[in-house]
PDB file of C-alpha atoms in Angstrom:
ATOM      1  CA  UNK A 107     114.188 116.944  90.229  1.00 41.00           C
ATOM      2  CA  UNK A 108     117.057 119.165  88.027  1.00 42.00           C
ATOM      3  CA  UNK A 109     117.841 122.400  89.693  1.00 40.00           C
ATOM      4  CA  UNK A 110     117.211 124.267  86.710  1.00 40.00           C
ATOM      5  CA  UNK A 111     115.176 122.148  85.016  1.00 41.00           C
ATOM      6  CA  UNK A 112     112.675 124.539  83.805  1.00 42.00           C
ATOM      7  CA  UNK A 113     111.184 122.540  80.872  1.00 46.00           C
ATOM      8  CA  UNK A 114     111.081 118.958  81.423  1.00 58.00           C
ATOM      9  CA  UNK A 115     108.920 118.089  78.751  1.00 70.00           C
ATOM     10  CA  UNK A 116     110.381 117.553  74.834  1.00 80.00           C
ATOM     11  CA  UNK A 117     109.294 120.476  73.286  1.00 82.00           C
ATOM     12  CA  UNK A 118     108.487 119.854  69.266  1.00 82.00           C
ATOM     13  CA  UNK A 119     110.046 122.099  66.582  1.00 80.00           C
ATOM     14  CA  UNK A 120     107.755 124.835  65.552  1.00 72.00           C
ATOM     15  CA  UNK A 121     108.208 124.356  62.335  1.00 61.00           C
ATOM     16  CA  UNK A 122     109.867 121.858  60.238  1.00 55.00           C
ATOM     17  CA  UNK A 123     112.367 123.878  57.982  1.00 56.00           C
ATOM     18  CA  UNK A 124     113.642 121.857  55.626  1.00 58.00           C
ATOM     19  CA  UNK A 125     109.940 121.379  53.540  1.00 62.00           C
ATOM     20  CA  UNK A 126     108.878 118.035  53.611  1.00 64.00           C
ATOM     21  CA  UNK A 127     109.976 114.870  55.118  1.00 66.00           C
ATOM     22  CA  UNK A 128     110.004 111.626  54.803  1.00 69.00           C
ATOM     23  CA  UNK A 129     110.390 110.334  57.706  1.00 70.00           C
ATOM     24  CA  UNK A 130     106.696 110.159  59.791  1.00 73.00           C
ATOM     25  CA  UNK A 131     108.296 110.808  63.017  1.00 79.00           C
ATOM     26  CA  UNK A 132     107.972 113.892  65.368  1.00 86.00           C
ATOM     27  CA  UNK A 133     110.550 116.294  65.374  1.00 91.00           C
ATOM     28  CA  UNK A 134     111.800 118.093  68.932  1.00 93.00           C
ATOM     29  CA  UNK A 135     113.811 120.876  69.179  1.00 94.00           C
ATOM     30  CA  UNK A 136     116.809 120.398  71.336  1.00 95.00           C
ATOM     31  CA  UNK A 137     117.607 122.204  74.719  1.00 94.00           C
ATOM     32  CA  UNK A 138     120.966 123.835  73.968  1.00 95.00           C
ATOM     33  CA  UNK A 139     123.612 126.160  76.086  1.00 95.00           C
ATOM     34  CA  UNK A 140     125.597 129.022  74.088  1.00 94.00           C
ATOM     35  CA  UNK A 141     128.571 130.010  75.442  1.00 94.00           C
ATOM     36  CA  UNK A 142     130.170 133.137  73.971  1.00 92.00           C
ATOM     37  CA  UNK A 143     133.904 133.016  74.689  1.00 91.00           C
ATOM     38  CA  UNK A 144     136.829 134.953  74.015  1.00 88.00           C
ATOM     39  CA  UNK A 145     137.861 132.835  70.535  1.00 89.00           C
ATOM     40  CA  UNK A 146     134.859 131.008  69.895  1.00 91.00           C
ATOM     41  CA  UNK A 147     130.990 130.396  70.662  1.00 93.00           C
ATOM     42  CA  UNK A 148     130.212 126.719  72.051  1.00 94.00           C
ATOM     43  CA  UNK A 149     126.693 125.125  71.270  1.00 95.00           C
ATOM     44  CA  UNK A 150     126.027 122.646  73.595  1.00 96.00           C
ATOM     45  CA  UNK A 151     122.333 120.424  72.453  1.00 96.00           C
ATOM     46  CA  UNK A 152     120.782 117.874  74.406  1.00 96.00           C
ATOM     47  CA  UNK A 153     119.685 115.279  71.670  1.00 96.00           C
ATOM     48  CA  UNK A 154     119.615 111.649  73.380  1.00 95.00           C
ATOM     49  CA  UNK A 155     119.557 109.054  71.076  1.00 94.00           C
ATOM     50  CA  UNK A 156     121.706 110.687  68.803  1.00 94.00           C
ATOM     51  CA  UNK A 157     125.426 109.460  67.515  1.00 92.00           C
ATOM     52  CA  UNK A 158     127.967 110.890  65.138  1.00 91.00           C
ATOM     53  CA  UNK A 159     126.600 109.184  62.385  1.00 93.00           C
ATOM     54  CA  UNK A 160     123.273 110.442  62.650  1.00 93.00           C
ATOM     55  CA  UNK A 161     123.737 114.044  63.147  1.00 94.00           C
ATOM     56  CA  UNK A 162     123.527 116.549  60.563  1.00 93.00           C
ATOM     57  CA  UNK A 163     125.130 120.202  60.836  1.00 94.00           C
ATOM     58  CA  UNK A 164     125.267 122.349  58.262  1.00 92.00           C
ATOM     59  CA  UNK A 165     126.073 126.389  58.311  1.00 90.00           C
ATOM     60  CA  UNK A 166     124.822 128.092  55.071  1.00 89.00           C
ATOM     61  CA  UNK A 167     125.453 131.686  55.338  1.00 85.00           C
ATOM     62  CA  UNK A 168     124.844 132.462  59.019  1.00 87.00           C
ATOM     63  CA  UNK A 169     121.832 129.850  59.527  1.00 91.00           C
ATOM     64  CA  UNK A 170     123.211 127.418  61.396  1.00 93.00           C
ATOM     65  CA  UNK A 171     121.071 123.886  61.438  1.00 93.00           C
ATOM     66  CA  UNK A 172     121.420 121.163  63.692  1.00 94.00           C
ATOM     67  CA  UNK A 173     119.267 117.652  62.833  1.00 93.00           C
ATOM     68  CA  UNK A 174     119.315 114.149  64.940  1.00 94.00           C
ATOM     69  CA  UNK A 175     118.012 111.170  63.241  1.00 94.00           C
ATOM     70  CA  UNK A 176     116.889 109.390  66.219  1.00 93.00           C
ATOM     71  CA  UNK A 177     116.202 105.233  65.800  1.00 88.00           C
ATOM     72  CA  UNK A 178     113.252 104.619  68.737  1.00 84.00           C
ATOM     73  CA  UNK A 179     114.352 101.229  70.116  1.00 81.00           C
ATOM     74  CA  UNK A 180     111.262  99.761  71.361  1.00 81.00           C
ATOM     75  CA  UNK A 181     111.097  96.565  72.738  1.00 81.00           C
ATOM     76  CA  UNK A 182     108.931  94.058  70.449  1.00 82.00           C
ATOM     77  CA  UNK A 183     106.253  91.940  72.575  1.00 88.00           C
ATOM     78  CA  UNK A 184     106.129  94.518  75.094  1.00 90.00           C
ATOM     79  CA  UNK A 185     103.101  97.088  75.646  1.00 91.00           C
ATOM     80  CA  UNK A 186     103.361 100.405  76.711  1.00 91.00           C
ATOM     81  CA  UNK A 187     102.465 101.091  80.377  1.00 90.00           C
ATOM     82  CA  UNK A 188     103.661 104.539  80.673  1.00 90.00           C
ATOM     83  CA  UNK A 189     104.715 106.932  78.442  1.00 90.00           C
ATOM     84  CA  UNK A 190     106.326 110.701  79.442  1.00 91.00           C
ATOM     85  CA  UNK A 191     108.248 111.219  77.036  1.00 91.00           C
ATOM     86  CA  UNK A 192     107.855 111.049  73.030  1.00 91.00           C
ATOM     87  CA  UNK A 193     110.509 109.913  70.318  1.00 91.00           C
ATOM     88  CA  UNK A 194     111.938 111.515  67.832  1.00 92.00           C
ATOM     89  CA  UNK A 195     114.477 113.398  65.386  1.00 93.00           C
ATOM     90  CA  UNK A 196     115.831 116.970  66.152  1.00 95.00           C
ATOM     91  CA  UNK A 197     116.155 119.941  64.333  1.00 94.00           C
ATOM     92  CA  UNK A 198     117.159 123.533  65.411  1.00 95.00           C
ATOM     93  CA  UNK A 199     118.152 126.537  63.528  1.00 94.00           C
ATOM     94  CA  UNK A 200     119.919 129.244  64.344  1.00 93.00           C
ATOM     95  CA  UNK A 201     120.707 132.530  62.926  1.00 92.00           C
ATOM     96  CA  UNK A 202     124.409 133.724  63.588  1.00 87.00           C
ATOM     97  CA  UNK A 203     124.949 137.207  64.002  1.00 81.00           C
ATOM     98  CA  UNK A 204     128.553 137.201  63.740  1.00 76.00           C
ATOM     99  CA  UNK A 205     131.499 135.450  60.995  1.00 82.00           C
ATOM    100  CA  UNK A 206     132.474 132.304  62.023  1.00 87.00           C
ATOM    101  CA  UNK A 207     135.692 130.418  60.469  1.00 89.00           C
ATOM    102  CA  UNK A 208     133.804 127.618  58.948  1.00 87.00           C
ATOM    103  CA  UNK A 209     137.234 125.530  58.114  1.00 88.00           C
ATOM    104  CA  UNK A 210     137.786 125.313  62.304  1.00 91.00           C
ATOM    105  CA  UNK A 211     134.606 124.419  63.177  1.00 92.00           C
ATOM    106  CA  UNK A 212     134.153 121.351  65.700  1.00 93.00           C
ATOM    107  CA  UNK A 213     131.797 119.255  66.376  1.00 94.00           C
ATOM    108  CA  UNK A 214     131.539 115.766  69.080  1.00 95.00           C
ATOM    109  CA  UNK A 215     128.924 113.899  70.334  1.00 95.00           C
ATOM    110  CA  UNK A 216     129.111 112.139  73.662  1.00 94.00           C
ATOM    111  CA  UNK A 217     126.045 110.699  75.266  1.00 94.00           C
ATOM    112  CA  UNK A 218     123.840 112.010  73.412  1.00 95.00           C
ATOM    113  CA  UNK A 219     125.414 115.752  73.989  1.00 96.00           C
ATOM    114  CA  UNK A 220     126.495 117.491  71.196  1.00 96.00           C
ATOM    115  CA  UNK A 221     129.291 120.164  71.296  1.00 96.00           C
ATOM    116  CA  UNK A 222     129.790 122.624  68.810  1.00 95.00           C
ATOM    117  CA  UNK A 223     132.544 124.513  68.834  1.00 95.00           C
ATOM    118  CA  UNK A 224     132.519 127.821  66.436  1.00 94.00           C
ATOM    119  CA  UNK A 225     135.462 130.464  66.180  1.00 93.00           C
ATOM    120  CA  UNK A 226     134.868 133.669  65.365  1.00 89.00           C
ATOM    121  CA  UNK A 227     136.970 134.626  61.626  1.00 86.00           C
ATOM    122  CA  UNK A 228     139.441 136.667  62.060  1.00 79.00           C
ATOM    123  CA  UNK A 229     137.766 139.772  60.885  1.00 71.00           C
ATOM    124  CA  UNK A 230     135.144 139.419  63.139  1.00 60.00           C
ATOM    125  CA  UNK A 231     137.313 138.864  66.564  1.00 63.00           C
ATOM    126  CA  UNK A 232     136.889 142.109  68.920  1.00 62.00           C
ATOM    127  CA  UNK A 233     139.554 144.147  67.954  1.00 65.00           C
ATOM    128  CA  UNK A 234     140.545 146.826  70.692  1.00 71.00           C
ATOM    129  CA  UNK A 235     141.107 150.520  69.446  1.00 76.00           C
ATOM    130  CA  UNK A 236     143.074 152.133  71.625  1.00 78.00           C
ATOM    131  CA  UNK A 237     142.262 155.789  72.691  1.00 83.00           C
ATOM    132  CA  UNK A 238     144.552 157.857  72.647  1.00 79.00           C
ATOM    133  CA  UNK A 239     144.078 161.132  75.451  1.00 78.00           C
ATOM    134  CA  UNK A 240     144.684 164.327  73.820  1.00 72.00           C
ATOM    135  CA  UNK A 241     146.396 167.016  75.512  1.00 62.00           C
ATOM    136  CA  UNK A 242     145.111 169.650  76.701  1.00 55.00           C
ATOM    137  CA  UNK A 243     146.527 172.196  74.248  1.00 52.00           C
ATOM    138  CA  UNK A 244     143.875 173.872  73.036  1.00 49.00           C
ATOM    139  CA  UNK A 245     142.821 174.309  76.433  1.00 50.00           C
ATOM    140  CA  UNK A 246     145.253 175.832  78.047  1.00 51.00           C
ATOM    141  CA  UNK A 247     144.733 179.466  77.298  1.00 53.00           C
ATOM    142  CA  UNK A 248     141.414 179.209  78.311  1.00 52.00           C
ATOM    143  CA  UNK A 249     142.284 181.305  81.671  1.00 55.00           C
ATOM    144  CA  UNK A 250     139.423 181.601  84.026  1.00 54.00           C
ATOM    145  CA  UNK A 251     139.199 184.909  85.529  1.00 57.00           C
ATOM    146  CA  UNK A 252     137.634 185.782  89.110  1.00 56.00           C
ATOM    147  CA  UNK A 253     135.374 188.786  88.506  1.00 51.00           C
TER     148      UNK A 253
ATOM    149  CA  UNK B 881      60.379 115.102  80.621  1.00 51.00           C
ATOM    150  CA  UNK B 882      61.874 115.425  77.373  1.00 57.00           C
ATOM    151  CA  UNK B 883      63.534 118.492  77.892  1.00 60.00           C
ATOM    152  CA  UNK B 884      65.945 117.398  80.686  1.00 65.00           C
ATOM    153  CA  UNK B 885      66.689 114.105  78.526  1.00 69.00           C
ATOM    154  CA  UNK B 886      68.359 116.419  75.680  1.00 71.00           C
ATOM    155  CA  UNK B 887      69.934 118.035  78.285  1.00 72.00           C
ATOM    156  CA  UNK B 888      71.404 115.121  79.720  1.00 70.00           C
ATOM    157  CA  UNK B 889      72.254 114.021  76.219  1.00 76.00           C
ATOM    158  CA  UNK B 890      74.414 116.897  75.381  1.00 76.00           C
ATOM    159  CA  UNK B 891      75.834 116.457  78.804  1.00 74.00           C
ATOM    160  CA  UNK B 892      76.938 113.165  78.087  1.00 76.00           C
ATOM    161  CA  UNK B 893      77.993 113.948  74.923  1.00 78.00           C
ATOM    162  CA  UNK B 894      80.381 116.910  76.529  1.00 77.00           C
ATOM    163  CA  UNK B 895      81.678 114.522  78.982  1.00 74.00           C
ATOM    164  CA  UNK B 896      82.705 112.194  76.324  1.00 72.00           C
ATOM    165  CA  UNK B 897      84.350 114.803  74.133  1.00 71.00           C
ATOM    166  CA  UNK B 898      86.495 116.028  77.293  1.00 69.00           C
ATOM    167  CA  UNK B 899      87.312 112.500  77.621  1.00 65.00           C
ATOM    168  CA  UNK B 900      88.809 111.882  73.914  1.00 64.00           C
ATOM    169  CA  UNK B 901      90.673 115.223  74.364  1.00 61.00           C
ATOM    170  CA  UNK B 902      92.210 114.169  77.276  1.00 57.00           C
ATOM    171  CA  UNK B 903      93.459 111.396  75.939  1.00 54.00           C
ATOM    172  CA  UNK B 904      95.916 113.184  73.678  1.00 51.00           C
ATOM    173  CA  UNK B 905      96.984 115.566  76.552  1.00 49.00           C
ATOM    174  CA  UNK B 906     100.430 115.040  78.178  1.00 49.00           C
ATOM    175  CA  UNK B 907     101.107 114.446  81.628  1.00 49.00           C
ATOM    176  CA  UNK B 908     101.109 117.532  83.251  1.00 51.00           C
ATOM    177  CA  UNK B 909     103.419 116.580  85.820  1.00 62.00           C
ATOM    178  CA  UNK B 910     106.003 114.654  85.222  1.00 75.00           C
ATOM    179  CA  UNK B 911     108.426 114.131  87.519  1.00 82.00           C
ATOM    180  CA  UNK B 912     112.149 114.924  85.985  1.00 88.00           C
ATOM    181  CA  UNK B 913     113.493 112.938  84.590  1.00 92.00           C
ATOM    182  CA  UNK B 914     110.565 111.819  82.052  1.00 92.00           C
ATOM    183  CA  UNK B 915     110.171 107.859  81.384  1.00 94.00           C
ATOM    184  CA  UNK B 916     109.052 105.535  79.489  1.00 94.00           C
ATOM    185  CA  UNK B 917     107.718 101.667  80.552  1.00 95.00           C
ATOM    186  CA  UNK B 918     107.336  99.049  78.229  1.00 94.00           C
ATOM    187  CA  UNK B 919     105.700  95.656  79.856  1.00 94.00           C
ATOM    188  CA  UNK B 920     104.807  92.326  79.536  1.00 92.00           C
ATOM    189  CA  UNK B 921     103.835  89.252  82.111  1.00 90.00           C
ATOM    190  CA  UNK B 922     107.207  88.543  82.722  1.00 91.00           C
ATOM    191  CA  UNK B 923     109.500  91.567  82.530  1.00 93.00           C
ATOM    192  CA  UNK B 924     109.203  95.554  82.423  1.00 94.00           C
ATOM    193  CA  UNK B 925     111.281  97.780  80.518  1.00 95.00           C
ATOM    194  CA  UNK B 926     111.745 101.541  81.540  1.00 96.00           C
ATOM    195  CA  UNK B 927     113.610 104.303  79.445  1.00 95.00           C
ATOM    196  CA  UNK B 928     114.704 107.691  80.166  1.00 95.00           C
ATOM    197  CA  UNK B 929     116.332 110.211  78.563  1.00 94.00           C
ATOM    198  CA  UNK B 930     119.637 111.402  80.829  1.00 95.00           C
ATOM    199  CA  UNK B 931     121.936 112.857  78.026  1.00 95.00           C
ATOM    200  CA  UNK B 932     125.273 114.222  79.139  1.00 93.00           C
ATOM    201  CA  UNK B 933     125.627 112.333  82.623  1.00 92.00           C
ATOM    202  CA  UNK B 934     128.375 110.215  84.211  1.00 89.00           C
ATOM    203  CA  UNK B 935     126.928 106.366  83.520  1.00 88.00           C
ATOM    204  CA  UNK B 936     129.189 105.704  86.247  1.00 89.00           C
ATOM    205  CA  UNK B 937     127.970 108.236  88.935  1.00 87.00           C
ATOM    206  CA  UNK B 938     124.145 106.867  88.231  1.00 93.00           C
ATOM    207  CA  UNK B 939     122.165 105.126  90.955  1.00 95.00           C
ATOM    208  CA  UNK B 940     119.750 102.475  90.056  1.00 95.00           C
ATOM    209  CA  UNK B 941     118.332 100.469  92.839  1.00 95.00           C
ATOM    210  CA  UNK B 942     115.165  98.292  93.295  1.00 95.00           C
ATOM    211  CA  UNK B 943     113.126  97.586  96.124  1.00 93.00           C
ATOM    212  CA  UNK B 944     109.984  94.923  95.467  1.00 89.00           C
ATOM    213  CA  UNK B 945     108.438  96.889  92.699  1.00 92.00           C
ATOM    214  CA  UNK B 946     109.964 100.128  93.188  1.00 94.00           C
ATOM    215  CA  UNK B 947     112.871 101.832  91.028  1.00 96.00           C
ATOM    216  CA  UNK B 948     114.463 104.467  91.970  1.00 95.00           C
ATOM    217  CA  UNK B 949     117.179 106.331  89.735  1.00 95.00           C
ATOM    218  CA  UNK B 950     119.554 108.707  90.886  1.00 94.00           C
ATOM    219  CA  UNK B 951     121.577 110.963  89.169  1.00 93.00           C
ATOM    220  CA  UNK B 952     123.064 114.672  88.190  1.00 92.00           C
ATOM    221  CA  UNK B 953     124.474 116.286  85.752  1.00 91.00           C
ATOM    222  CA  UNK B 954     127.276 119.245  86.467  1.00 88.00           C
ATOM    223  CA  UNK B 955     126.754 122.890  84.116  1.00 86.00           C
ATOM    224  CA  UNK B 956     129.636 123.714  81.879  1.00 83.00           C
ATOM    225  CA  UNK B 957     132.158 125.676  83.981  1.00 85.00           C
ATOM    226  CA  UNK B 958     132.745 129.169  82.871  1.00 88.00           C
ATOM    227  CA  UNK B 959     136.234 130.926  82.655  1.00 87.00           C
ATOM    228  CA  UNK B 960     136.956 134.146  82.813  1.00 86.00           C
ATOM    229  CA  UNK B 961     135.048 136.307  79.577  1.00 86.00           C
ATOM    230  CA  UNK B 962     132.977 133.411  78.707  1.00 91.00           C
ATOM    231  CA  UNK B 963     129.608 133.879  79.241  1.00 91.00           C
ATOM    232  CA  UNK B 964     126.036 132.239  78.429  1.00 92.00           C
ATOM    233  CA  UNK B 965     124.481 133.678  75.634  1.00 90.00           C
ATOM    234  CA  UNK B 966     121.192 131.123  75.935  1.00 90.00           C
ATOM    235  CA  UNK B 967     120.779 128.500  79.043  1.00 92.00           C
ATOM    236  CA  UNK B 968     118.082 125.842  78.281  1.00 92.00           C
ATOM    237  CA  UNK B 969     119.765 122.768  79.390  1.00 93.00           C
ATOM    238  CA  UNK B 970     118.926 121.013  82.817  1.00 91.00           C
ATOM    239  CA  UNK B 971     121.662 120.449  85.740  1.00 90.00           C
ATOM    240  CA  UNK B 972     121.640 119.742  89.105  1.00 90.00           C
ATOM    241  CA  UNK B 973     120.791 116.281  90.765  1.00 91.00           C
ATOM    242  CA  UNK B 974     117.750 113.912  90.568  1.00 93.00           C
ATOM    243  CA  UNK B 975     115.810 111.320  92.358  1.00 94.00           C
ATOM    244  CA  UNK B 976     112.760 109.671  91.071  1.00 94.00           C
ATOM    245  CA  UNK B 977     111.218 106.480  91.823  1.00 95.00           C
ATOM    246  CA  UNK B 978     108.949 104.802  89.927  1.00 94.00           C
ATOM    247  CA  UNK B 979     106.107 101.935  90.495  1.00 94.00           C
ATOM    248  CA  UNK B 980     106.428  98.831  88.486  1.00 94.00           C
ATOM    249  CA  UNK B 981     103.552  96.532  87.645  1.00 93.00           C
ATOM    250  CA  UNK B 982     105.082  93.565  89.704  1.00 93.00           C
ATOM    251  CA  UNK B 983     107.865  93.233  92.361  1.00 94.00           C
ATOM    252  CA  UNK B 984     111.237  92.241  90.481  1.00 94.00           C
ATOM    253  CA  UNK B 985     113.516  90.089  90.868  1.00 93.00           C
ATOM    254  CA  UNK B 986     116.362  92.054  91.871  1.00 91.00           C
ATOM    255  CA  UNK B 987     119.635  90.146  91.121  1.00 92.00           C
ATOM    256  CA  UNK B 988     118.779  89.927  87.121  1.00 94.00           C
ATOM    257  CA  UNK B 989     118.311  93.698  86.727  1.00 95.00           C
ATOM    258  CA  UNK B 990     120.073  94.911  84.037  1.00 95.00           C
ATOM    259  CA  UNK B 991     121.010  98.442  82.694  1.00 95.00           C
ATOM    260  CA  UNK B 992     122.407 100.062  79.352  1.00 94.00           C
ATOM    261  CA  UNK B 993     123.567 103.500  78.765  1.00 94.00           C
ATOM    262  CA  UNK B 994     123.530 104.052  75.231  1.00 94.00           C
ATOM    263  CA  UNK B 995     123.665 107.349  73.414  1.00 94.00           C
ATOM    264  CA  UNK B 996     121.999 109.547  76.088  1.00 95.00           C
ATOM    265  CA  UNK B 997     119.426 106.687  77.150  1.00 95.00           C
ATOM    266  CA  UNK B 998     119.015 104.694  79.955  1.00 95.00           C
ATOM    267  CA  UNK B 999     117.305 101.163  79.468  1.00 95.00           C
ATOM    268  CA  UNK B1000     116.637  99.303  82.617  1.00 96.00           C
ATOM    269  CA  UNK B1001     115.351  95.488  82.121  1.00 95.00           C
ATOM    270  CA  UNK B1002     113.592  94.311  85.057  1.00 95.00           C
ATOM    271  CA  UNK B1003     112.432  90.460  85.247  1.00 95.00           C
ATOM    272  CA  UNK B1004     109.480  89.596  87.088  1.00 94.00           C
ATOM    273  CA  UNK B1005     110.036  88.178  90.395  1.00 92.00           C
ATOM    274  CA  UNK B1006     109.299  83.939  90.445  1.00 88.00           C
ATOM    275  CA  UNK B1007     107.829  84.088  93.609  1.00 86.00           C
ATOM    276  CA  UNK B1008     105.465  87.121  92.253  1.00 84.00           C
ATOM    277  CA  UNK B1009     103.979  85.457  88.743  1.00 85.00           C
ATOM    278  CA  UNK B1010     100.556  83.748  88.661  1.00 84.00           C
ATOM    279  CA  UNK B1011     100.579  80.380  89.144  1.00 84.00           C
ATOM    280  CA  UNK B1012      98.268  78.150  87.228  1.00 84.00           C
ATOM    281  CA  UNK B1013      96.561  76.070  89.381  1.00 88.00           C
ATOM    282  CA  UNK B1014      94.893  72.893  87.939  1.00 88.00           C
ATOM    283  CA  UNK B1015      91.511  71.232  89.114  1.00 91.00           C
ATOM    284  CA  UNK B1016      91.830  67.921  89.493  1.00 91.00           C
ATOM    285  CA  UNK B1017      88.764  65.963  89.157  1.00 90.00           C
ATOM    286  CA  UNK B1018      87.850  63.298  91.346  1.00 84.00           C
TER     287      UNK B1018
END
């Protein structure tokens, strides 16, 4: 049993969001990590049964939407003696609250894991504003008397 | 009396309802990670979905007609100012062990790891299939 496995079961997508398909399979929403780092954010998905060719990513404005065509490979002559786990595409969608450079973004799948890799733009990298102390001119004739 | 017979109908009729709606339920326990078993007289086939894991550091062993799968997957290490904004994804290790129909012949196992998926083929032991046996007449 995983650690932190806290949903074991496929969970569907709520709602499909691209209208209607055409594909009569069920759709599952991914498991996925975000990791917010200093240059970039990282979305890691769980979609087994996924390759490069059949993943779809696309960023319009800040959604972000990640689909997995998923081929079920299911051996012919056989019949099903148990069955935990369903088959089917993926689709997520995610609203991004900050500018990401779209040109940079990267994206791999290994084993079924896909890795997204986001930088922020430019404009929207934490900038630091200093803060400057002022002195204490004004202050200074502020002369606290003893009664 | 006719009065307890309707009851007994609608009883029935309850029990059978329950009985379709279970049907569509899922497990409600399944032990992690979930799999699938595809069978017929002469081999099994079992699926699971490990995504992410070292093919390499996974256990598969077989025992009569018991697999058992063993396995983990490491979390992302974090450096210093990363943090995780959303943490769905299982880690950690896992054992499971599973019955099959018949004991297997444990030499001709096979396994793929393709895409995220595990498929184990299991044969059917020899010694373990029916055998026909004729009547001879005299």
């Amino acid at each position: 049993m995983a650690e932190t496995g806290r949903e074991l079961h496929k969970k569907e997508a709520e709602t499909p969001e691209t209208g209607e398909r055409t594909r009569a399979t069920r759709i599952y929403s991914p498991q996925v990590d975000i990791i917010e780092r200093q240059e970039d954010i990282v979305v890691i998905a769980d979609m087994p049964g996924v390759d490069e060719k059949s993943i779809d990513i696309t960023l319009e404005k800040n959604v972000l939407t990640i689909s997995g065509k998923v081929d079920a490979v299911i051996p012919k002559a056989h019949r099903l003696q148990l069955s935990e786990y369903g088959i089917g595409d993926y689709q997520r969608v995610f609203t991004l609250s900050e500018e990401i450079d779209r040109d940079k973004i990267h994206a791999t799948v290994k084993n079924g894991v896909l890795k997204l890799v986001m930088p922020r733009a430019e404009t929207a990298k934490t900038k630091k504003i200093p803060i400057q102390a002022e002195g204490l001119g004004g202050l200074m004739n502020l002369d606290v008397k003893s009664a | 009396m006719l009065w307890s017979d309707q009851v007994f109908d609608a009883l029935r009729e309850l029990e059978g309802m329950t009985r379709t709606l279970r049907r569509f339920d899922l497990p409600s326990s399944v032990e992690f990670p979930a799999t699938n078993m595809w069978v017929t007289d002469d081999d099994a086939v079992v699926t699971t979905e490990i995504p992410g894991i070292d093919p390499n550091a996974l256990e598969i062993s077989v025992v009569k007609d018991a697999l058992t799968l063993r396995g983990s997957r490491q979390a992302e290490e974090l450096k210093e100012g990363e943090s995780y904004h959303r943490r769905e994804r299982w880690n950690g290790q896992f054992t499971k062990t599973l019955m099959l129909p018949f004991a297997v012949e444990a030499g001709k196992v096979e396994a793929r790891f393709s895409k995220g998926v595990l498929y184990i083929s299991l044969p059917r032991a020899e010694a373990d299939k029916p055998r026909k046996i004729t009547v001879k007449s005299e």
